[in-house]
PDB file of C-alpha atoms in Angstrom:
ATOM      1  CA  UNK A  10       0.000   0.000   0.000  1.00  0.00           C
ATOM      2  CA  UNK A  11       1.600   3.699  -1.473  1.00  0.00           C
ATOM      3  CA  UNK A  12       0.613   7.102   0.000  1.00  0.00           C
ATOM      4  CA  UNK A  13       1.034   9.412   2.502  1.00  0.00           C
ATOM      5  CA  UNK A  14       0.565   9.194   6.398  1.00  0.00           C
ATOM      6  CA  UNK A  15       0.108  12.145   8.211  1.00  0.00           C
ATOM      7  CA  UNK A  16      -1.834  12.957  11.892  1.00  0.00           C
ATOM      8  CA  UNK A  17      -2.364  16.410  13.155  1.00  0.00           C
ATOM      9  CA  UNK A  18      -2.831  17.169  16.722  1.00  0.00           C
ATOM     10  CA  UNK A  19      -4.467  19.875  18.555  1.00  0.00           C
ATOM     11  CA  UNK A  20      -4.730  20.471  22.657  1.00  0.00           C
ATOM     12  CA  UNK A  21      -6.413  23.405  24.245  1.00  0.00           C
ATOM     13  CA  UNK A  22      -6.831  24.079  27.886  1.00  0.00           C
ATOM     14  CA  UNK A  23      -7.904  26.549  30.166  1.00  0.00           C
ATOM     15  CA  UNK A  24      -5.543  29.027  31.208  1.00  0.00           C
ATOM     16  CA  UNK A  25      -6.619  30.098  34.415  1.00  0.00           C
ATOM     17  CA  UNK A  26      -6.647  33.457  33.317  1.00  0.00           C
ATOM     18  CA  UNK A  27     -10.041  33.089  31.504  1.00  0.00           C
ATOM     19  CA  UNK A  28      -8.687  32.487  28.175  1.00  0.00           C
ATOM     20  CA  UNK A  29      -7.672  28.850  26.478  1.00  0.00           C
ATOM     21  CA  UNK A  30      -4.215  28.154  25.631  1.00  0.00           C
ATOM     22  CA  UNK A  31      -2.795  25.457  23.122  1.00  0.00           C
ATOM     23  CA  UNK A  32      -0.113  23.310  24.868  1.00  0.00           C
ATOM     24  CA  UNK A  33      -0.350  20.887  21.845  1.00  0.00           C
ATOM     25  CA  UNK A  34      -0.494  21.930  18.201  1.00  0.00           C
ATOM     26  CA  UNK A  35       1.128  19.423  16.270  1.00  0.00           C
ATOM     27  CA  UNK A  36       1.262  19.230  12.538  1.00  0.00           C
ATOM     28  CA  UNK A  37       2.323  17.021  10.071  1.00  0.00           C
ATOM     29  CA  UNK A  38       2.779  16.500   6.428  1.00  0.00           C
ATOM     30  CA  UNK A  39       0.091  18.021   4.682  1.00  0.00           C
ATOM     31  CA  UNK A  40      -1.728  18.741   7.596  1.00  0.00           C
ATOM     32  CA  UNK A  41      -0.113  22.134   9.166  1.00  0.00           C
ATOM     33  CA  UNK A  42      -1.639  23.833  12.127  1.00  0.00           C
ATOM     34  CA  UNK A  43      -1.673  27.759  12.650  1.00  0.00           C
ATOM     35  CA  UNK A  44      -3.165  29.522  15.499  1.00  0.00           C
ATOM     36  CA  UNK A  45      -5.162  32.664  14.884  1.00  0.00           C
ATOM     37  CA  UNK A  46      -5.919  35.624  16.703  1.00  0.00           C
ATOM     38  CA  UNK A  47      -7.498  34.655  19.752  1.00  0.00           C
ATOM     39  CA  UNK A  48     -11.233  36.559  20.195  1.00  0.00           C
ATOM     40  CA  UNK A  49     -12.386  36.849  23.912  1.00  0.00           C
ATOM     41  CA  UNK A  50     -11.929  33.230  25.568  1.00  0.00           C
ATOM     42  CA  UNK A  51     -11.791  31.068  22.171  1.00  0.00           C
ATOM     43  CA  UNK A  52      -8.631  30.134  21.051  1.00  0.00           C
ATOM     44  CA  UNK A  53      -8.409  29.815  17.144  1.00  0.00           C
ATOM     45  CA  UNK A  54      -6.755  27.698  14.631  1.00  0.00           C
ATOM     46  CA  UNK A  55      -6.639  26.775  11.069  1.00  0.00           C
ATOM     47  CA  UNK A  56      -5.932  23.975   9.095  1.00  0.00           C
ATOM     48  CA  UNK A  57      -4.003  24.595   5.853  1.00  0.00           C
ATOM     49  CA  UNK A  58      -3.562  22.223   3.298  1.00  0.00           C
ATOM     50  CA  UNK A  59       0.295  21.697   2.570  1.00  0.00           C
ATOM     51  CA  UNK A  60      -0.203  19.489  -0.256  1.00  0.00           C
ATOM     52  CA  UNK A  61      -3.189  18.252  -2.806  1.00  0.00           C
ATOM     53  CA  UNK A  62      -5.162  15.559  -1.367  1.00  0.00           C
ATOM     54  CA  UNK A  63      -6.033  13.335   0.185  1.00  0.00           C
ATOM     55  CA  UNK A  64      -5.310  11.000  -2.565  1.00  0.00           C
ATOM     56  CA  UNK A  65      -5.531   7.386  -3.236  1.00  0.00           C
ATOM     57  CA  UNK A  66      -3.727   5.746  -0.386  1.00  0.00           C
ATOM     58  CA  UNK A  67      -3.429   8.699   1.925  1.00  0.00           C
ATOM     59  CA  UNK A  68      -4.435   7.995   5.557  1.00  0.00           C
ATOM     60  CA  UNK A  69      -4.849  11.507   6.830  1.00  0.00           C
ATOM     61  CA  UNK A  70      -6.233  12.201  10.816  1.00  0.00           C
ATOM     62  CA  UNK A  71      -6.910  14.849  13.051  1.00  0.00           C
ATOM     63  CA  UNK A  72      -6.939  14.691  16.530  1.00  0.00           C
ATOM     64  CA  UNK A  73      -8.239  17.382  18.673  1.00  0.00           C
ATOM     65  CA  UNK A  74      -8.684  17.746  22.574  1.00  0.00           C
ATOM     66  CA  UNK A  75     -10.207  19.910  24.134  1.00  0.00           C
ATOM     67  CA  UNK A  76     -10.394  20.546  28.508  1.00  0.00           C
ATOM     68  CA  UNK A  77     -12.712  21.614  31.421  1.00  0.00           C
ATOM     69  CA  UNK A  78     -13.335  25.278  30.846  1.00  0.00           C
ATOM     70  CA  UNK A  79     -11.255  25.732  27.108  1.00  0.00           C
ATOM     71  CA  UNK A  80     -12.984  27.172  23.980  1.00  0.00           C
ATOM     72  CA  UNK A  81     -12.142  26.449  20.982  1.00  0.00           C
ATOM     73  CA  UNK A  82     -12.543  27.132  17.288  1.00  0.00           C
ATOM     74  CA  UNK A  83     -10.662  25.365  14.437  1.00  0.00           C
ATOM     75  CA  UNK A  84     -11.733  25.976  10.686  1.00  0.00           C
ATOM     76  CA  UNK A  85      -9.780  25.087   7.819  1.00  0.00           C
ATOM     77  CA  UNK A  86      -8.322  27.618   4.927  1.00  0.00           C
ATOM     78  CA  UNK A  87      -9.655  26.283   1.795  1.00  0.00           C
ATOM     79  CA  UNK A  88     -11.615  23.409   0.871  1.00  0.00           C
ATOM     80  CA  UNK A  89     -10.435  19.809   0.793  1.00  0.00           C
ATOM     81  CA  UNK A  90     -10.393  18.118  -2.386  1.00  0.00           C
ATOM     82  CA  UNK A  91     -10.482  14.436  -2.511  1.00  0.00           C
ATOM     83  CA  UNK A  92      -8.615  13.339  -5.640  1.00  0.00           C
ATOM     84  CA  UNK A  93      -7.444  10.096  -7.575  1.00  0.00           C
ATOM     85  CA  UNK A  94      -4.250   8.935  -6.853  1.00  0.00           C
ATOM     86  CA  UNK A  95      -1.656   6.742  -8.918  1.00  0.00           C
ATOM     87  CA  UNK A  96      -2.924   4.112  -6.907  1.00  0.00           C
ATOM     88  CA  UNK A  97      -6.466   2.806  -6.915  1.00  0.00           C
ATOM     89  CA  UNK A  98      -6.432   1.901  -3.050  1.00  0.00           C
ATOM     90  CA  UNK A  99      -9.092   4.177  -0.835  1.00  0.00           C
ATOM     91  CA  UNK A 100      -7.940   7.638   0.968  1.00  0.00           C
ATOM     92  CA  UNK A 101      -8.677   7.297   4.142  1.00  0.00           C
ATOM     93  CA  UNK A 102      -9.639  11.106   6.488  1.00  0.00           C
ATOM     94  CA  UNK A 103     -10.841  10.205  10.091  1.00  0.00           C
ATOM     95  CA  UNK A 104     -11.017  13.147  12.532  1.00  0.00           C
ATOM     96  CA  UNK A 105     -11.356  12.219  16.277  1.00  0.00           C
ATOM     97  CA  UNK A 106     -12.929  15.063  18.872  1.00  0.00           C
ATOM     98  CA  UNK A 107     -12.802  15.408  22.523  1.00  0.00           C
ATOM     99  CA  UNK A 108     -14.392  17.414  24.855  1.00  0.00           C
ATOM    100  CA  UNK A 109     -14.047  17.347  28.881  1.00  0.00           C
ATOM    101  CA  UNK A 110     -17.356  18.812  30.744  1.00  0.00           C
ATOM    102  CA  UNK A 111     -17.337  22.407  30.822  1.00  0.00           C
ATOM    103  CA  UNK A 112     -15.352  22.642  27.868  1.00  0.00           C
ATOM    104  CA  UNK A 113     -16.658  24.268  23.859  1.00  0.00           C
ATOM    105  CA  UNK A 114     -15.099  22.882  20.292  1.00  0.00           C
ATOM    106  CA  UNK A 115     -16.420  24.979  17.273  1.00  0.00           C
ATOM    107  CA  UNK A 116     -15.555  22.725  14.423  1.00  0.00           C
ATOM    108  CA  UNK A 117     -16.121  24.440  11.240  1.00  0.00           C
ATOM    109  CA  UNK A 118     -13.852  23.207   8.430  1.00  0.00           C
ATOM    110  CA  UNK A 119     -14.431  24.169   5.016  1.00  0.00           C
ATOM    111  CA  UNK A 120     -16.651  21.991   2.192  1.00  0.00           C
ATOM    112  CA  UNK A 121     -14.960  18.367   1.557  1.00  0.00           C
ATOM    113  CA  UNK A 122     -15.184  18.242  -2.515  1.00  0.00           C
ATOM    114  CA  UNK A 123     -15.321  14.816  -4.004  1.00  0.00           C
ATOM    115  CA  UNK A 124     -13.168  14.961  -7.040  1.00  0.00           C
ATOM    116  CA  UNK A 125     -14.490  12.286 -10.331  1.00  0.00           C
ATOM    117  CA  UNK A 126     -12.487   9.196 -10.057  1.00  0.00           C
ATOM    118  CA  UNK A 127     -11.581   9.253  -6.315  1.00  0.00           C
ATOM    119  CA  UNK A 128     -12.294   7.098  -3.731  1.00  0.00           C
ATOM    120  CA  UNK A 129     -12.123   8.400   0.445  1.00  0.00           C
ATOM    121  CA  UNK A 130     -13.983   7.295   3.146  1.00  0.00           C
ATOM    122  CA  UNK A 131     -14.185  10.067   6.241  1.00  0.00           C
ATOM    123  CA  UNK A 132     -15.052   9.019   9.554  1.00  0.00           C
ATOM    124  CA  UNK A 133     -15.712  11.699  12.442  1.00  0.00           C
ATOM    125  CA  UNK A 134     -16.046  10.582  16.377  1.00  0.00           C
ATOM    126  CA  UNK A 135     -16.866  13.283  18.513  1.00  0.00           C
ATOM    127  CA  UNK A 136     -16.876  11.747  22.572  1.00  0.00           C
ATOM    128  CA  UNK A 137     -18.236  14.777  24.873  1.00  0.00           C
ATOM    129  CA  UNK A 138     -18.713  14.942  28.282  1.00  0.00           C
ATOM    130  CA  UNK A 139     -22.237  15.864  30.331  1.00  0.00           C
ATOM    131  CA  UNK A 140     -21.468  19.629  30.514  1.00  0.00           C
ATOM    132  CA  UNK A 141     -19.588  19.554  26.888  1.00  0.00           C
ATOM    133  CA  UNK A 142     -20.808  21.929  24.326  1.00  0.00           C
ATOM    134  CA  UNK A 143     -20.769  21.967  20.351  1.00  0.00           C
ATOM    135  CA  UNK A 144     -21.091  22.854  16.870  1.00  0.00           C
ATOM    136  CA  UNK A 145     -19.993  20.425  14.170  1.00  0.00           C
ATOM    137  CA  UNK A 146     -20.413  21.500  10.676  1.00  0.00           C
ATOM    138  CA  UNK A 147     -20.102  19.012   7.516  1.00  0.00           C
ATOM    139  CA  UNK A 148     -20.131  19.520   4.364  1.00  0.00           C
ATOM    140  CA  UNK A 149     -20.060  17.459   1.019  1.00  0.00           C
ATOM    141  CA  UNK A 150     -20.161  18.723  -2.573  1.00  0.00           C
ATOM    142  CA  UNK A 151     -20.363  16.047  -5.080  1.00  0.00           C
ATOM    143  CA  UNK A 152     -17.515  16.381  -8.058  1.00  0.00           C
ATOM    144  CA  UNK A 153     -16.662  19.709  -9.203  1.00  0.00           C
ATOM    145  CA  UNK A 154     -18.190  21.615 -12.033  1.00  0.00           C
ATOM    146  CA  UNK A 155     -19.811  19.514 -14.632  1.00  0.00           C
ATOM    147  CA  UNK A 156     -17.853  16.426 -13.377  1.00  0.00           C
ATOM    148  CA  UNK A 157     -19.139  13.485 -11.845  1.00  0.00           C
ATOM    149  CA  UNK A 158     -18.361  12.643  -8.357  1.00  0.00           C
ATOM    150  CA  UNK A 159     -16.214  10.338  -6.793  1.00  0.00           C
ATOM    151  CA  UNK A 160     -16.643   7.299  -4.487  1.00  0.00           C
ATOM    152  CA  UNK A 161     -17.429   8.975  -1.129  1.00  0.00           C
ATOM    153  CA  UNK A 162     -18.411   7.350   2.040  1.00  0.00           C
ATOM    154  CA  UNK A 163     -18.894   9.308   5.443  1.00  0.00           C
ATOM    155  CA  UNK A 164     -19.822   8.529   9.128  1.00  0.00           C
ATOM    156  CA  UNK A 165     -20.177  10.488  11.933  1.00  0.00           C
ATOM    157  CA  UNK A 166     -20.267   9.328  15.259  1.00  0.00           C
ATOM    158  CA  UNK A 167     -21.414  11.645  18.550  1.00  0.00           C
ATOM    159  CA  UNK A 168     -21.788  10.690  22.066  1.00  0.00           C
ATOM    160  CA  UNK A 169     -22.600  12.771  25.237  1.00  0.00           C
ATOM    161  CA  UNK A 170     -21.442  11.070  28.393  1.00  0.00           C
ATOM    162  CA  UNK A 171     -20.828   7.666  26.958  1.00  0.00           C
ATOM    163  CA  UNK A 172     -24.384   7.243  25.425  1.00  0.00           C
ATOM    164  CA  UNK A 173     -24.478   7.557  21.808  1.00  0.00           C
ATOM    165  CA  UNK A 174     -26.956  10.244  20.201  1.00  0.00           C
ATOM    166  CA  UNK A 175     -25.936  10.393  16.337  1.00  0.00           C
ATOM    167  CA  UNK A 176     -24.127   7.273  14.230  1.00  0.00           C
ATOM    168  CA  UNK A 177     -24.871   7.584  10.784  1.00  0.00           C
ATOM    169  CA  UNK A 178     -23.133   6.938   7.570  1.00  0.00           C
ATOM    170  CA  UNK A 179     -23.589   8.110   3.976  1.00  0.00           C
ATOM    171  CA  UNK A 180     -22.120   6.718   0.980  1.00  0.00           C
ATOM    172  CA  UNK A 181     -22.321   8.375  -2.439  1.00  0.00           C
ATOM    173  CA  UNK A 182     -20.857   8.186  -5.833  1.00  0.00           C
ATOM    174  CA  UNK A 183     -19.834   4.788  -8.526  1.00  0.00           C
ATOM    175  CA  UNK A 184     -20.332   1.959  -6.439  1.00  0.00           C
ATOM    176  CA  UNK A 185     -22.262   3.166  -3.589  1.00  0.00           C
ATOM    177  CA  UNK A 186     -25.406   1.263  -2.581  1.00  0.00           C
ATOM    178  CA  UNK A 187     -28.484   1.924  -4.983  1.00  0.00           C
ATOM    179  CA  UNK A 188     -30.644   4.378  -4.488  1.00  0.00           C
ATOM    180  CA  UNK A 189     -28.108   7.221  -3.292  1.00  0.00           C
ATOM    181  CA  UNK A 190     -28.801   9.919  -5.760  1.00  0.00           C
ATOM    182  CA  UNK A 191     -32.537   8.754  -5.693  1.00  0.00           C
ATOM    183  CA  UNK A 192     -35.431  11.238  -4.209  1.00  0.00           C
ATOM    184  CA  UNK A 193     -34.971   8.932  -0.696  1.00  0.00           C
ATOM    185  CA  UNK A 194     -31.590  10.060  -0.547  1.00  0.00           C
ATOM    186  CA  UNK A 195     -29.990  13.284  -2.560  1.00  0.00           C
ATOM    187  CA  UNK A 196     -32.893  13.684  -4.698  1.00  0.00           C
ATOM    188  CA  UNK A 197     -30.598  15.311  -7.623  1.00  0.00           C
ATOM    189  CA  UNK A 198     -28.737  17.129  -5.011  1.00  0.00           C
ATOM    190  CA  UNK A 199     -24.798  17.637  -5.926  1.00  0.00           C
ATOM    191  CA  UNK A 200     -24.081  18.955  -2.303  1.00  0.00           C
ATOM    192  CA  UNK A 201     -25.070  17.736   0.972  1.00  0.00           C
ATOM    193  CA  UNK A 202     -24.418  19.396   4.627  1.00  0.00           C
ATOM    194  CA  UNK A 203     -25.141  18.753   8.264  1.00  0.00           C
ATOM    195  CA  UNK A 204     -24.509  20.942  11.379  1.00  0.00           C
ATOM    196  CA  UNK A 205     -24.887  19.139  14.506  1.00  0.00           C
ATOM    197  CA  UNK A 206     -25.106  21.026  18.130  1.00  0.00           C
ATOM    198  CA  UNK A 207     -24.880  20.460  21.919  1.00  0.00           C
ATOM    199  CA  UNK A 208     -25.803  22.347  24.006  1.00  0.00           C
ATOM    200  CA  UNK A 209     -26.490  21.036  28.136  1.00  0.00           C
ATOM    201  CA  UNK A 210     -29.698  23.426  28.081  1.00  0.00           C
ATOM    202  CA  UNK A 211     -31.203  21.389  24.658  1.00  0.00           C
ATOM    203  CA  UNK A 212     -31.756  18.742  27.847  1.00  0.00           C
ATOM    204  CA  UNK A 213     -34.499  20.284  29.714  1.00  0.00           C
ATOM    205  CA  UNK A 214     -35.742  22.199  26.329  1.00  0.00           C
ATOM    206  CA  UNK A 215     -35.227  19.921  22.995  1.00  0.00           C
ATOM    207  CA  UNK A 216     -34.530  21.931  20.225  1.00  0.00           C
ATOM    208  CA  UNK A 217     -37.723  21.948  18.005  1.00  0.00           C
ATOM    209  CA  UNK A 218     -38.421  19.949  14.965  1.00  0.00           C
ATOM    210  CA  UNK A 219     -38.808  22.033  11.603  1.00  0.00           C
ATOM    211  CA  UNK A 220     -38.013  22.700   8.710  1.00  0.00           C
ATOM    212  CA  UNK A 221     -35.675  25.219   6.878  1.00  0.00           C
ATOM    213  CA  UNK A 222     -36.750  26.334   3.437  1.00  0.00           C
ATOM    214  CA  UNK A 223     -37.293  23.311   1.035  1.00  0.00           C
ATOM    215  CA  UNK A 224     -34.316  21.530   1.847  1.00  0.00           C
ATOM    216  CA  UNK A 225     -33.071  21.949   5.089  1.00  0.00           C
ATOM    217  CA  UNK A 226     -34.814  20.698   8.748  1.00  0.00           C
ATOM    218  CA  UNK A 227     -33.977  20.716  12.032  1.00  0.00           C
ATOM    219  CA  UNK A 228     -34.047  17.448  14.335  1.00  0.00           C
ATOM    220  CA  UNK A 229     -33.922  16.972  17.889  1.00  0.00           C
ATOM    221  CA  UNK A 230     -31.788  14.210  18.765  1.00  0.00           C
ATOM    222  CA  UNK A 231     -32.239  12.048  21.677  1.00  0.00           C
ATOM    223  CA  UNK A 232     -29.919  13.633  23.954  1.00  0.00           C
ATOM    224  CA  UNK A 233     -28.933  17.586  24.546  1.00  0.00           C
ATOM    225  CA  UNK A 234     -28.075  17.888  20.555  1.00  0.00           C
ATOM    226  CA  UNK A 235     -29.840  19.020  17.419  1.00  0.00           C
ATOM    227  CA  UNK A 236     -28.747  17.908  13.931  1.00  0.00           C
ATOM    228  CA  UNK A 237     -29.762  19.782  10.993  1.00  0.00           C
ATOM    229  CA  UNK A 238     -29.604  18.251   7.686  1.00  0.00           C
ATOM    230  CA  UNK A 239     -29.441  20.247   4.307  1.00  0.00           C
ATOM    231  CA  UNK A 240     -29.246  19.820   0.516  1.00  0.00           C
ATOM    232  CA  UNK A 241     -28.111  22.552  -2.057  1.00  0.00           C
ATOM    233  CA  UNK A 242     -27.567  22.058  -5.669  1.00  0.00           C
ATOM    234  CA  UNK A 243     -24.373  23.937  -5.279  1.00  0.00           C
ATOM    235  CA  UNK A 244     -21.997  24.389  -2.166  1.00  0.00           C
ATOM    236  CA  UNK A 245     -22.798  27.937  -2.397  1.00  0.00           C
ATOM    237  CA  UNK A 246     -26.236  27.614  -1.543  1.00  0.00           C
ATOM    238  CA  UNK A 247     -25.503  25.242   0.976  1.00  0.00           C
ATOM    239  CA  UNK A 248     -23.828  27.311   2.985  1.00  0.00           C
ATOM    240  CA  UNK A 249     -26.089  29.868   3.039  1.00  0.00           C
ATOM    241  CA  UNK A 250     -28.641  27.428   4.520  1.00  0.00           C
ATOM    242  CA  UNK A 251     -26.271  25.940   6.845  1.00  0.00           C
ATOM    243  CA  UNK A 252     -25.480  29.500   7.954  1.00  0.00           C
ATOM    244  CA  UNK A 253     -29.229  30.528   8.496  1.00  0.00           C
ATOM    245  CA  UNK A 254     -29.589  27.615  10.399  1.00  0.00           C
ATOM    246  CA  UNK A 255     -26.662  28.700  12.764  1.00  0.00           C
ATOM    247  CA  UNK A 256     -28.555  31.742  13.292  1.00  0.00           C
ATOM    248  CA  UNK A 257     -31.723  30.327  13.838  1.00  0.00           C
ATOM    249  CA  UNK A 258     -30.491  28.322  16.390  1.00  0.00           C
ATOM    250  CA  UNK A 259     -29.177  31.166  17.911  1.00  0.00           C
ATOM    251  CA  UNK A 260     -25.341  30.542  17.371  1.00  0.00           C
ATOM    252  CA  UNK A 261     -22.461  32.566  16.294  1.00  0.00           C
TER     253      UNK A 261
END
């Protein structure tokens, strides 16, 4: 098996000062790591793509960890582009989240683009504790302009407190089970996003169900979370729906 192994690692803790620090922020390979201007509490960082892919054969990871009484916010500079490699073995992108009670992870990469003739699988597993809070933002556009996609398969995987409240998995593209870009599934759609929130309050008052437009609702889950789920025939337009649905949920 040919490609490139690479595992980025982020730590944030409270300062006892009121702010979060970052005692870990490892990069590696194509994966490098730059902290941004802190704003109030939240400590910031980016992700910035050293290198194309991930492509065929690439086993790329990101670890982040966050503590009791941190904040913080990582988003990525550009989008990710999933690409064929000279290889036709599967890219492999698995992010893994933690965050101790009282602590608050923004994670708000940019769109994952699935490139014609590639094949990744992404898996995201977010453990939080009781107290933890938050907001989790995918988002998958299918090929690029006037291209077909690629072979894409993603799961994502939250628990609160050891219980799980989302696990759910989505493959799309040649070779995917039937029925994907059917009206069960995509209905025609070419991008696909998701936005998934804790909150400890969401507990005692669910969030409520609804929907968003003509493609976009909003699910209580059974825990203190809310997923909302959104289709867009563009990534453009998904964001903007995504976006709205930030605000409507009263988030920043």
């Amino acid at each position: 098996m040919s490609g490139v192994f690479a595992t980025a690692r982020i730590r944030a803790s409270a300062d006892g000062r009121g702010g979060t620090s970052l005692p870990v922020l490892e990069s590696d390979g194509p994966l490098a790591l730059r902290r941004t201007r802190a704003v109030g509490d939240e400590a910031r960082v980016l992700l910035v793509g050293a290198m194309s892919g991930p492509l065929g054969g690439d086993r790329f990871a990101v670890e982040a960890d966050v503590g009791g009484g941190a904040r913080l916010r990582v988003g990525s500079a550009a989008a990710t582009i999933a690409l064929p490699g000279q290889t036709k073995d599967e890219a492999r992108y698995d992010v893994r989240l933690t965050v101790a009670d009282g602590g608050e992870l923004h994670w708000l990469p940019e769109q994952l683009i699935s490139a014609g003739g590639s094949d990744l699988s992404v898996s995201t597993r977010v453990d939080l504790g009781a107290d933890a809070r938050l907001v989790l933002r995918e988002e998958q556009v299918l090929g690029r302009v006037g291209e077909e996609p690629g072979r894409l398969t993603s799961r994502l995987v939250v628990k609160v407190a050891g219980r799980a409240v989302l696990d759910q998995e989505l493959a799309c593209g040649p070779g995917a089970p039937g029925g994907w870009d059917g009206p069960a599934v995509l209905a025609g759609h070419r991008a696909v996003g998701q936005l998934v929130v804790v909150r400890p309050e969401f507990a005692e008052q669910p969030a409520t169900a609804r929907t968003l437009g003509e493609q976009a609702c909003v699910m209580p889950l059974a825990g203190p979370a809310a997923l909302v789920t959104a289709l867009a025939p563009d990534g453009l337009r998904l964001r903007r729906v995504l976006d709205e649905a930030l605000a409507d949920l009263g988030i920043r």
